Tab-separated table of C-alpha atoms in Angstrom:
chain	number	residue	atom	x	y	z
L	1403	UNK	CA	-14.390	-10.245	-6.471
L	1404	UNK	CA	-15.903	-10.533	-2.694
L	1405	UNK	CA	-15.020	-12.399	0.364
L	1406	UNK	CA	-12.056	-13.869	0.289
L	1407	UNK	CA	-12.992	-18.023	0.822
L	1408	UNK	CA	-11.187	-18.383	4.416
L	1409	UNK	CA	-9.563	-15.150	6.687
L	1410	UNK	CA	-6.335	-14.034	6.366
L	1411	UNK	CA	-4.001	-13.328	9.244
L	1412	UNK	CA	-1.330	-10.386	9.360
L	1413	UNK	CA	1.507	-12.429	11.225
L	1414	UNK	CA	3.998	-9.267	10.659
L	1415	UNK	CA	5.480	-6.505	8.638
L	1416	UNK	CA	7.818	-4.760	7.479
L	1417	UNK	CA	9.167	-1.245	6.033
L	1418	UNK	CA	11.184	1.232	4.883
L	1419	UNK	CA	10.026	5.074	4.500
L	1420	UNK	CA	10.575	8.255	4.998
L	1421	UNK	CA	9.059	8.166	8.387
L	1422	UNK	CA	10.739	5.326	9.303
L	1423	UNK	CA	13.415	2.731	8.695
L	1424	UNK	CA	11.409	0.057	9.622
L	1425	UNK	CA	7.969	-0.865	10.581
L	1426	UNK	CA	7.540	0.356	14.026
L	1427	UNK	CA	9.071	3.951	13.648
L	1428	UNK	CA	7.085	3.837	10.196
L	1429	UNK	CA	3.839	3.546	12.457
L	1430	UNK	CA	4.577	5.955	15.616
L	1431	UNK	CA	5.497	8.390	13.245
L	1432	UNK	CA	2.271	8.453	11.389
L	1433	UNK	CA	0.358	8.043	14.640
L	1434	UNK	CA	2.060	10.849	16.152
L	1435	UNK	CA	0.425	13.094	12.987
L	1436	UNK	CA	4.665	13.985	12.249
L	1437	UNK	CA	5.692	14.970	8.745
L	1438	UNK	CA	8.747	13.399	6.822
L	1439	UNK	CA	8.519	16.564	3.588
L	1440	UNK	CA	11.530	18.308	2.726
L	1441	UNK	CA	11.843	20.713	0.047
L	1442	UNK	CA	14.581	19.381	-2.753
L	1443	UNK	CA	15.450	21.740	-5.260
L	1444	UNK	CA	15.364	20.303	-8.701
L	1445	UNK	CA	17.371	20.526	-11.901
L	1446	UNK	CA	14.633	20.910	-14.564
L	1447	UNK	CA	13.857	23.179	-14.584
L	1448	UNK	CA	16.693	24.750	-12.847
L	1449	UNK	CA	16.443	25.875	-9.364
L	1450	UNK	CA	12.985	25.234	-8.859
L	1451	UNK	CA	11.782	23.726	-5.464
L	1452	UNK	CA	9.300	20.582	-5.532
L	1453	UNK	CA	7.871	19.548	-1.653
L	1454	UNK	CA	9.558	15.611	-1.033
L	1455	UNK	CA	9.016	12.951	1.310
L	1456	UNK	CA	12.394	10.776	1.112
L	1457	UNK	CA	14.188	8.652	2.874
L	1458	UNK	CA	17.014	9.890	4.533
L	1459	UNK	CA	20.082	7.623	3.058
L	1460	UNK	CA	23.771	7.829	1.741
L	1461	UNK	CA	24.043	8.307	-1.670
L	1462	UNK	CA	26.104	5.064	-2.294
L	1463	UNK	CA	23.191	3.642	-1.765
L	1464	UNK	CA	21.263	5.766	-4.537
L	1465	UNK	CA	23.539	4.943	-7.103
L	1466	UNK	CA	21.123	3.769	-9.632
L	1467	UNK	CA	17.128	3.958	-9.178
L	1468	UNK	CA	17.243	0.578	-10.178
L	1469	UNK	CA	19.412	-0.672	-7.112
L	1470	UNK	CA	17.588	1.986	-4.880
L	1471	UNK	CA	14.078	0.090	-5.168
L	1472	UNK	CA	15.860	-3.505	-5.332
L	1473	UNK	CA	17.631	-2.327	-1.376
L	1474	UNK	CA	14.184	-0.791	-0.434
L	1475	UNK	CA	12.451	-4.051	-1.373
L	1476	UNK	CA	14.840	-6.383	0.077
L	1477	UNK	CA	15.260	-4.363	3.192
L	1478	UNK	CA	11.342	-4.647	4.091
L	1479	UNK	CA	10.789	-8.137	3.425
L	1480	UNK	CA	13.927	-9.436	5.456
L	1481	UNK	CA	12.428	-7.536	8.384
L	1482	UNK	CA	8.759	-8.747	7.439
L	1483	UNK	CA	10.458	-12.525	7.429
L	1484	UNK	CA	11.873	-12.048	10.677
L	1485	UNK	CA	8.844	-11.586	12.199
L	1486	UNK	CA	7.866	-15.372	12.176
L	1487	UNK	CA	9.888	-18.359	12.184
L	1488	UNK	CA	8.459	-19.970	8.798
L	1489	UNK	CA	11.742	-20.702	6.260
L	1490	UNK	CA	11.591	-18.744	2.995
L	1491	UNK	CA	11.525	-21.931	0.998
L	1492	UNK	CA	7.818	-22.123	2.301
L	1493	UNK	CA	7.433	-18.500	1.584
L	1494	UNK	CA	6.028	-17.259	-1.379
L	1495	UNK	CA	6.319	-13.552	-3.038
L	1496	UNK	CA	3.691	-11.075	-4.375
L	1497	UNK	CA	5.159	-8.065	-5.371
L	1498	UNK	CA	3.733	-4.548	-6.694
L	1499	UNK	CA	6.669	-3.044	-8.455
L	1500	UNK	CA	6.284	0.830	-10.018
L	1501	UNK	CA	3.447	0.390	-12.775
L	1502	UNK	CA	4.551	0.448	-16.174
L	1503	UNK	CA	3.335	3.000	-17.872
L	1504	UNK	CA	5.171	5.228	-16.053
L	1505	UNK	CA	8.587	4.570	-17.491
L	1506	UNK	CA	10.228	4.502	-14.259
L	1507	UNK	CA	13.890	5.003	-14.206
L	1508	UNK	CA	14.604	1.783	-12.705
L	1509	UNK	CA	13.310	0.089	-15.273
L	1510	UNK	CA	16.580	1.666	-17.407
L	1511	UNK	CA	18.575	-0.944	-14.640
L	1512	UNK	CA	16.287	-3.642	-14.453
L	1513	UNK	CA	13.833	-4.698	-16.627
L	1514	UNK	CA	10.451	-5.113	-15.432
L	1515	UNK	CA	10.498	-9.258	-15.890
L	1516	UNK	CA	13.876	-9.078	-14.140
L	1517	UNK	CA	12.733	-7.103	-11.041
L	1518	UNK	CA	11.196	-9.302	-8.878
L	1519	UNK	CA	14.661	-12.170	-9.344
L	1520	UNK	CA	16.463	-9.149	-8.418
L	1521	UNK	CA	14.936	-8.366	-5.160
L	1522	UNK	CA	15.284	-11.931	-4.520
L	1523	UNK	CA	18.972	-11.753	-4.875
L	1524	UNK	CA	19.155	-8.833	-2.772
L	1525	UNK	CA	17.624	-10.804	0.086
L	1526	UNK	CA	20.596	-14.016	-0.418
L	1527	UNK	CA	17.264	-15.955	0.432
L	1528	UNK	CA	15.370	-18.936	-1.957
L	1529	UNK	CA	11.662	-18.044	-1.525
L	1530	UNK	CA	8.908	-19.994	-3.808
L	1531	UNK	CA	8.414	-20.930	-6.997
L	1532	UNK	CA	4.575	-19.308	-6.949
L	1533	UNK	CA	6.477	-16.033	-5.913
L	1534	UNK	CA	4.835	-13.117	-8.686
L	1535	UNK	CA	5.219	-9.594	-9.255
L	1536	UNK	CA	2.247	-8.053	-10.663
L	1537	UNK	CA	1.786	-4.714	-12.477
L	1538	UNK	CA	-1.033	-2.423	-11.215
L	1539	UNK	CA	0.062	-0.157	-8.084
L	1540	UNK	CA	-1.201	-0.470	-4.816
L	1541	UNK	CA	-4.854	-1.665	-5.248
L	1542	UNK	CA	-3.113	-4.118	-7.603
L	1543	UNK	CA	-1.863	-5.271	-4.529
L	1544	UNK	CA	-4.783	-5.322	-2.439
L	1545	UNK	CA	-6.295	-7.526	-5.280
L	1546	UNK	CA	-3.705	-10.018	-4.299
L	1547	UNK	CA	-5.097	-11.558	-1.258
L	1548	UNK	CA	-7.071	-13.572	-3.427
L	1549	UNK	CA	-4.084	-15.076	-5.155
L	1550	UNK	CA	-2.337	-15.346	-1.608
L	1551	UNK	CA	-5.689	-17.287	-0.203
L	1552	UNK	CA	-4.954	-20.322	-3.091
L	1553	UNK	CA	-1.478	-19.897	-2.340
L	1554	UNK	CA	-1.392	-20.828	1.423
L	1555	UNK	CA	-4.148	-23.632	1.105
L	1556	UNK	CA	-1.351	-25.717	-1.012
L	1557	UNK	CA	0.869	-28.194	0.975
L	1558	UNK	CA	4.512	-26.122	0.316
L	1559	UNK	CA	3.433	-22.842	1.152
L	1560	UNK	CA	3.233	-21.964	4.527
L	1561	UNK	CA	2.783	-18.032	4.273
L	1562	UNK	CA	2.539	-15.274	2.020
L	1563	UNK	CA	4.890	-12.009	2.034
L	1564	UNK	CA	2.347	-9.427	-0.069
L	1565	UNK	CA	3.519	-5.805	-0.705
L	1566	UNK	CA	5.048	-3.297	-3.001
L	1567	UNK	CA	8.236	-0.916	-3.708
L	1568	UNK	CA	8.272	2.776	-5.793
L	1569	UNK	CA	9.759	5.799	-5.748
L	1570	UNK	CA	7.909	8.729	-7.423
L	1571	UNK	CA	11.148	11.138	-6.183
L	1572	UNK	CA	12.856	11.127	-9.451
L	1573	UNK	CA	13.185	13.371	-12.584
L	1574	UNK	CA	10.499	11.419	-14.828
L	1575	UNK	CA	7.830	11.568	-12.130
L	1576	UNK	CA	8.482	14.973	-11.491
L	1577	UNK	CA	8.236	15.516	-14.827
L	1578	UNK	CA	4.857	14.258	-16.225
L	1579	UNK	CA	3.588	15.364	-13.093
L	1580	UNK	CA	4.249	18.754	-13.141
L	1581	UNK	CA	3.145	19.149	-16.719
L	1582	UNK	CA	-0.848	17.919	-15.552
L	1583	UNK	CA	-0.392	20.833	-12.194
L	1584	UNK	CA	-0.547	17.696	-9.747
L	1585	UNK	CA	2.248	18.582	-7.649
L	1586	UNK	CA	1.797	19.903	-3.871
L	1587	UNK	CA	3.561	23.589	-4.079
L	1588	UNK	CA	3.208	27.339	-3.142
L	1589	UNK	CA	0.520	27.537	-6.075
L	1590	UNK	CA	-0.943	24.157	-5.988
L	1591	UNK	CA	-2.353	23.460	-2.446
L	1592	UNK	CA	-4.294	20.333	-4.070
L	1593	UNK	CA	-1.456	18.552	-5.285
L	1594	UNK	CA	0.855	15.190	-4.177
L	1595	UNK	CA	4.055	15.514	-2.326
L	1596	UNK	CA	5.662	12.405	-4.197
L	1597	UNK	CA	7.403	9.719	-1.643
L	1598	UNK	CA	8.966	6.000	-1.907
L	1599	UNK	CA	8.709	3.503	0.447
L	1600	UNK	CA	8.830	-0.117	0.538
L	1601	UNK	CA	6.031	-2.088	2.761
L	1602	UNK	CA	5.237	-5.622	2.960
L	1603	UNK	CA	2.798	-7.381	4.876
L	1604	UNK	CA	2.796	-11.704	6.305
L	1605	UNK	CA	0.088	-13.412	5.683
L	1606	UNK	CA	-0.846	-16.667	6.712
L	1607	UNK	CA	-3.674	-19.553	7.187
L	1608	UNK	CA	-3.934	-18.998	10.618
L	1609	UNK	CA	-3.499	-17.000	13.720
L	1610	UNK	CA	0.124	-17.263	15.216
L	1611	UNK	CA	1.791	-17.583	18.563
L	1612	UNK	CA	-0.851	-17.984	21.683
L	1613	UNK	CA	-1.439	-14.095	21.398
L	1614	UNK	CA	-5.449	-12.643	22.649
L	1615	UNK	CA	-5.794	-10.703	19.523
L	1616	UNK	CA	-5.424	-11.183	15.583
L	1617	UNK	CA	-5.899	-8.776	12.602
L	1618	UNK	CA	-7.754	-10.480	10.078
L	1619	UNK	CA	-8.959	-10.145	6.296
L	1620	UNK	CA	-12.275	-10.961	5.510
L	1621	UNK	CA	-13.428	-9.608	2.220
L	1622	UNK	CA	-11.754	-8.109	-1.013
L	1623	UNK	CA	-13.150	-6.039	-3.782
L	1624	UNK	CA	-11.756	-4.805	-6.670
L	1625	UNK	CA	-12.922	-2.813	-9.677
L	1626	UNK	CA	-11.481	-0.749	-12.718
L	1627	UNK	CA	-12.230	2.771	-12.841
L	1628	UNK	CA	-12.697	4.220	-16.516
L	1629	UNK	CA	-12.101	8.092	-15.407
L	1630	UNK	CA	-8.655	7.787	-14.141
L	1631	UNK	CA	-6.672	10.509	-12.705
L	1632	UNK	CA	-4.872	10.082	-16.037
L	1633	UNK	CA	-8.737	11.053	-17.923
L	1634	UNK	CA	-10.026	13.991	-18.981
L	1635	UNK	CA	-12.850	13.880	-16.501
L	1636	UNK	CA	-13.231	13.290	-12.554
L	1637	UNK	CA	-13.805	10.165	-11.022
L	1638	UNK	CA	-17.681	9.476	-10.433
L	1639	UNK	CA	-16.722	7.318	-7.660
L	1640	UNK	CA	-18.376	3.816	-9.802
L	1641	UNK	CA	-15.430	1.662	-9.498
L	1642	UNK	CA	-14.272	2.257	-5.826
L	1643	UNK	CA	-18.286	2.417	-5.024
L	1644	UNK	CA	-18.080	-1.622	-6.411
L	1645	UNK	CA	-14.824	-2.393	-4.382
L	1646	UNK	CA	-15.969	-1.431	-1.231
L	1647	UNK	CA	-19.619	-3.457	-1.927
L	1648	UNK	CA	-17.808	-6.243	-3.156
L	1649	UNK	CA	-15.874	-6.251	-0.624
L	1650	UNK	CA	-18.535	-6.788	2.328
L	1651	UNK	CA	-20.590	-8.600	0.241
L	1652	UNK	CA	-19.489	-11.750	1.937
L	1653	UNK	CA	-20.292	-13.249	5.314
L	1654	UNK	CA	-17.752	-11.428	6.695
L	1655	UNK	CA	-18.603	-7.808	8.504
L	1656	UNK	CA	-20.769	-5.754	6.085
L	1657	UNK	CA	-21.210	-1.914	5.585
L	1658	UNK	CA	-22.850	-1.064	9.399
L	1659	UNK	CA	-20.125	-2.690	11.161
L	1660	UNK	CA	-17.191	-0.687	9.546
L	1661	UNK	CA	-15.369	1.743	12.201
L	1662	UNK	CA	-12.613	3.554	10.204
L	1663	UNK	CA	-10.762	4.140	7.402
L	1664	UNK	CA	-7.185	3.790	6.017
L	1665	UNK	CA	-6.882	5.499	2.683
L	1666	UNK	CA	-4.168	6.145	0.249
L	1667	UNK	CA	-5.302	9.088	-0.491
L	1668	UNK	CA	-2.653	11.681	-1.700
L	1669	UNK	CA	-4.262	14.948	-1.580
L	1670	UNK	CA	-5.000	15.678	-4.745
L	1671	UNK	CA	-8.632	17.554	-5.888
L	1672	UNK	CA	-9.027	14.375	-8.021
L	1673	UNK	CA	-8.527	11.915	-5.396
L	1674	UNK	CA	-11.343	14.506	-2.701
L	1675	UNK	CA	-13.568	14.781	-4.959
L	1676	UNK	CA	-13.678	10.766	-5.753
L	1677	UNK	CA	-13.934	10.351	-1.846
L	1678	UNK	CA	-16.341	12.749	-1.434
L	1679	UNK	CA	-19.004	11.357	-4.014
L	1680	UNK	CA	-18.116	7.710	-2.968
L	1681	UNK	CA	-18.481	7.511	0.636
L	1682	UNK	CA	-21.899	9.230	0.746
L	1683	UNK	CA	-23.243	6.714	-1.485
L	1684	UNK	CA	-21.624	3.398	0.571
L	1685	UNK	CA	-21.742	4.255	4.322
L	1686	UNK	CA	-25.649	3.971	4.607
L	1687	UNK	CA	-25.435	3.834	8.221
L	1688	UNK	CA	-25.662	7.213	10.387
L	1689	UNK	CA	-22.568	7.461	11.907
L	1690	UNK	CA	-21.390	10.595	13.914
L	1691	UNK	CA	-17.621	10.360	12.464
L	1692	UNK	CA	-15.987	7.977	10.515
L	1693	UNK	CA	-12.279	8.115	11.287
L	1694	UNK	CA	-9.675	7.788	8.501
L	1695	UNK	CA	-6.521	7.635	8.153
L	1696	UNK	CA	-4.217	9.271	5.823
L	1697	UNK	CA	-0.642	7.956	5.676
L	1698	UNK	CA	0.305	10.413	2.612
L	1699	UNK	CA	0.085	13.344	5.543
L	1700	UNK	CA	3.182	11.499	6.658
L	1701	UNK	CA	5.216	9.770	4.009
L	1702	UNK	CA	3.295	11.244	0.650
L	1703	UNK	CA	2.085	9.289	-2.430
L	1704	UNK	CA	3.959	6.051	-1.973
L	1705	UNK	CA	2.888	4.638	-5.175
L	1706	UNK	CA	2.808	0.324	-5.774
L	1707	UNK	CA	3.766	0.407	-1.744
L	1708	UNK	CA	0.503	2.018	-0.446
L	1709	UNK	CA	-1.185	-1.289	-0.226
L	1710	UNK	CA	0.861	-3.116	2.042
L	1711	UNK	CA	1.248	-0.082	4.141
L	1712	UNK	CA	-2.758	0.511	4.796
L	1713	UNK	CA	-2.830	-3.313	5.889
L	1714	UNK	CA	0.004	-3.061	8.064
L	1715	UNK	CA	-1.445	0.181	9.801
L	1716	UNK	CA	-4.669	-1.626	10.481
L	1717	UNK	CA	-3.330	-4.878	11.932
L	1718	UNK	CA	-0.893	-2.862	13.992
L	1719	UNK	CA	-4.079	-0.426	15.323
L	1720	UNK	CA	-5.705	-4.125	16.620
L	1721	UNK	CA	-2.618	-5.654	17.945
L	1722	UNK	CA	-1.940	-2.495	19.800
L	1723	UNK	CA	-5.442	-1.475	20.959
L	1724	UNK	CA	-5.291	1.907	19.486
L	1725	UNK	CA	-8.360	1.211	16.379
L	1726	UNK	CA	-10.971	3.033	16.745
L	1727	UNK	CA	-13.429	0.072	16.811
L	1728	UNK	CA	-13.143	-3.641	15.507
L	1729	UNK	CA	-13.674	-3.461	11.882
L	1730	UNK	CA	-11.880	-1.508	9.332
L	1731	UNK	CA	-11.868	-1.176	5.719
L	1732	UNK	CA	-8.601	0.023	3.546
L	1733	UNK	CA	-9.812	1.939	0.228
L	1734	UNK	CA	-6.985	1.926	-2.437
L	1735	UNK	CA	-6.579	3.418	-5.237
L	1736	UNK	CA	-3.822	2.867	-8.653
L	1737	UNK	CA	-2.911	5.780	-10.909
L	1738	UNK	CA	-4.110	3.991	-13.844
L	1739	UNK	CA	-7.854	3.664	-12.363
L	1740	UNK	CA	-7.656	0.175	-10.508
L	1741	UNK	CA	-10.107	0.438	-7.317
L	1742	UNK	CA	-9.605	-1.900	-3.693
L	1743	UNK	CA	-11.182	-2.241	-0.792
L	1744	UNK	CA	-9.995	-5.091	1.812
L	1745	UNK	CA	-12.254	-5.553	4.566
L	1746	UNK	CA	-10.101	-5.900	8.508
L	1747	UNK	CA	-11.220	-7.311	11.338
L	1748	UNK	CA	-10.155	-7.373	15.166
L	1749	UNK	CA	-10.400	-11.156	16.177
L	1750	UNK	CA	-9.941	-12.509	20.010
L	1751	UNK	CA	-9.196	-16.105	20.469
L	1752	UNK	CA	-11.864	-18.200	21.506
């Protein structure tokens, strides 16, 4: 996978995390450098305390994980629709629910093929036949923009809303990831605070409104990473090495022109040390600092939702003339190993 055949345009967003119950308070509160973790105390094992980052809500609205994600979802991608004034008929859906593997309690509510028709319901809107969810976390949903390319270059679609929903503040996360030592805590300094969130970006064909200044995607890459944090071994960096080539490997901006980073990174050894092999071995160029952004200082690991999130930070840095230069590239990475890279741009009307 490289450049993606035409740009993409982020027309809008939308949110819901513990920073934030929408976009905007979403992004001054991880500008500002503020922290959304708590402490909850847990029941298994009894008594113990686990470092959260949740959203703040009333518990009828928690009554199931199931309906939790399905509200989070919905939530988002009403506010990312109001944002433009395309209908939802001509809107079509790519969603990254929580991957699989995991077992997450929602799935005891709604079954994984049933997911995405639920959010839908939630939302009392009719979006698009081509609407998908696709397994895979949040580089899954980087990988997307592809798909959401073909999609708005047919006739009946007129925009894309791409993004993602999970919750890794529940029992069976907890769980399996306390028994591998991955959890932030008093004896773990390397580990994840787990979060939830719900993100979704709007894409479309072309620049809206008569606005100076677009965010822009240029080039994709994505690539499967054999030592998963779920391995035996480190990461050696291979597959997130051949995202972020792939992904400038276009005529789009290449590897010198690259200004900052967004990263989902969550703080754990695995994820540094990946990083920290990686980035030597891409960025070529001498560069006195390369900025990057860490939204998990904020909101934690955010799971299938980190995707959307890094796009909507960088288009939101450009609109608002707060980037650190005109190109940026978003480096994701999935629990199960899958590697993206989406190549930004700052573009000014001619």
């Amino acid at each position: 996978m490289a450049a993606v055949k035409r740009p993409l345009y982020v027309a809008g967003a939308g949110a819901v995390t513990p920073a934030g119950l929408n976009a905007r308070q979403t992004i001054a509160a991880i500008r500002a450098s503020l922290s959304a973790f708590e402490e909850k105390i847990l029941t298994d094992p009894f008594g113990a305390v686990q470092i959260v980052s949740r959203i703040p809500t009333h518990y009828q609205l928690r009554r199931t994980e199931g309906e939790w994600l399905v509200n989070m979802a919905a939530r988002a991608m009403g506010e990312a629709l109001r944002t433009g004034e395309i209908e939802p008929e001509a809107t079509a859906i790519l969603l990254t629910p929580p991957e699989s593997f995991r077992n997450h309690p929602a799935y005891s509510d709604i079954a994984p093929p049933d997911f995405l028709a639920a959010v839908i319901a939630a939302t009392g809107q009719k979006f698009h036949a081509a609407s998908r969810a696709v397994d895979g976390g949040a580089a899954a949903s980087i990988g997307l923009l592809e798909r959401a390319v073909e999609l708005v270059e047919q006739q009946d679609v007129e925009q894309v809303l791409l993004g993602g929903v999970d919750s890794l503040v529940n029992d069976m996360d907890f769980a399996r990831l306390g028994r591998a030592g991955r959890l932030k805590g008093a004896d773990n300094a390397q580990g994840l605070v787990p979060g939830e969130a719900a993100a979704f970006v709007r894409l479309t064909r072309e620049p809206e409104g008569k606005a100076y200044v677009h965010a822009a995607i240029h080039g994709v890459g994505l690539a499967q990473e054999q030592d998963s944090v779920l391995s035996e071994r480190y990461s050696q960096g291979r597959a997130l090495l051949g995202a972020l080539r792939d992904a400038v490997a276009g005529t789009g901006p290449s590897e010198p022109d690259i200004d900052f980073v967004i990263s989902n990174g969550n703080g754990e050894r695995y994820s540094g040390w990946e990083q920290l092999i990686t980035r030597p071995r891409f960025y070529r160029t001498r560069r006195e600092i390369l900025p990057t952004a860490y939204p998990a200082m904020t909101i934690g690991d955010i799971g299938a939702a980190g995707g959307a999130l890094a796009l909507m930070l960088a288009a939101d840095s450009f609109l608002r003339d707060y980037a650190p230069g005109p190109t940026v590239v978003c480096e994701l990475a999935s629990e199960n190993g899958l590697r993206a890279a989406a190549v930004m741009a700052r573009m000014a009307r001619r």
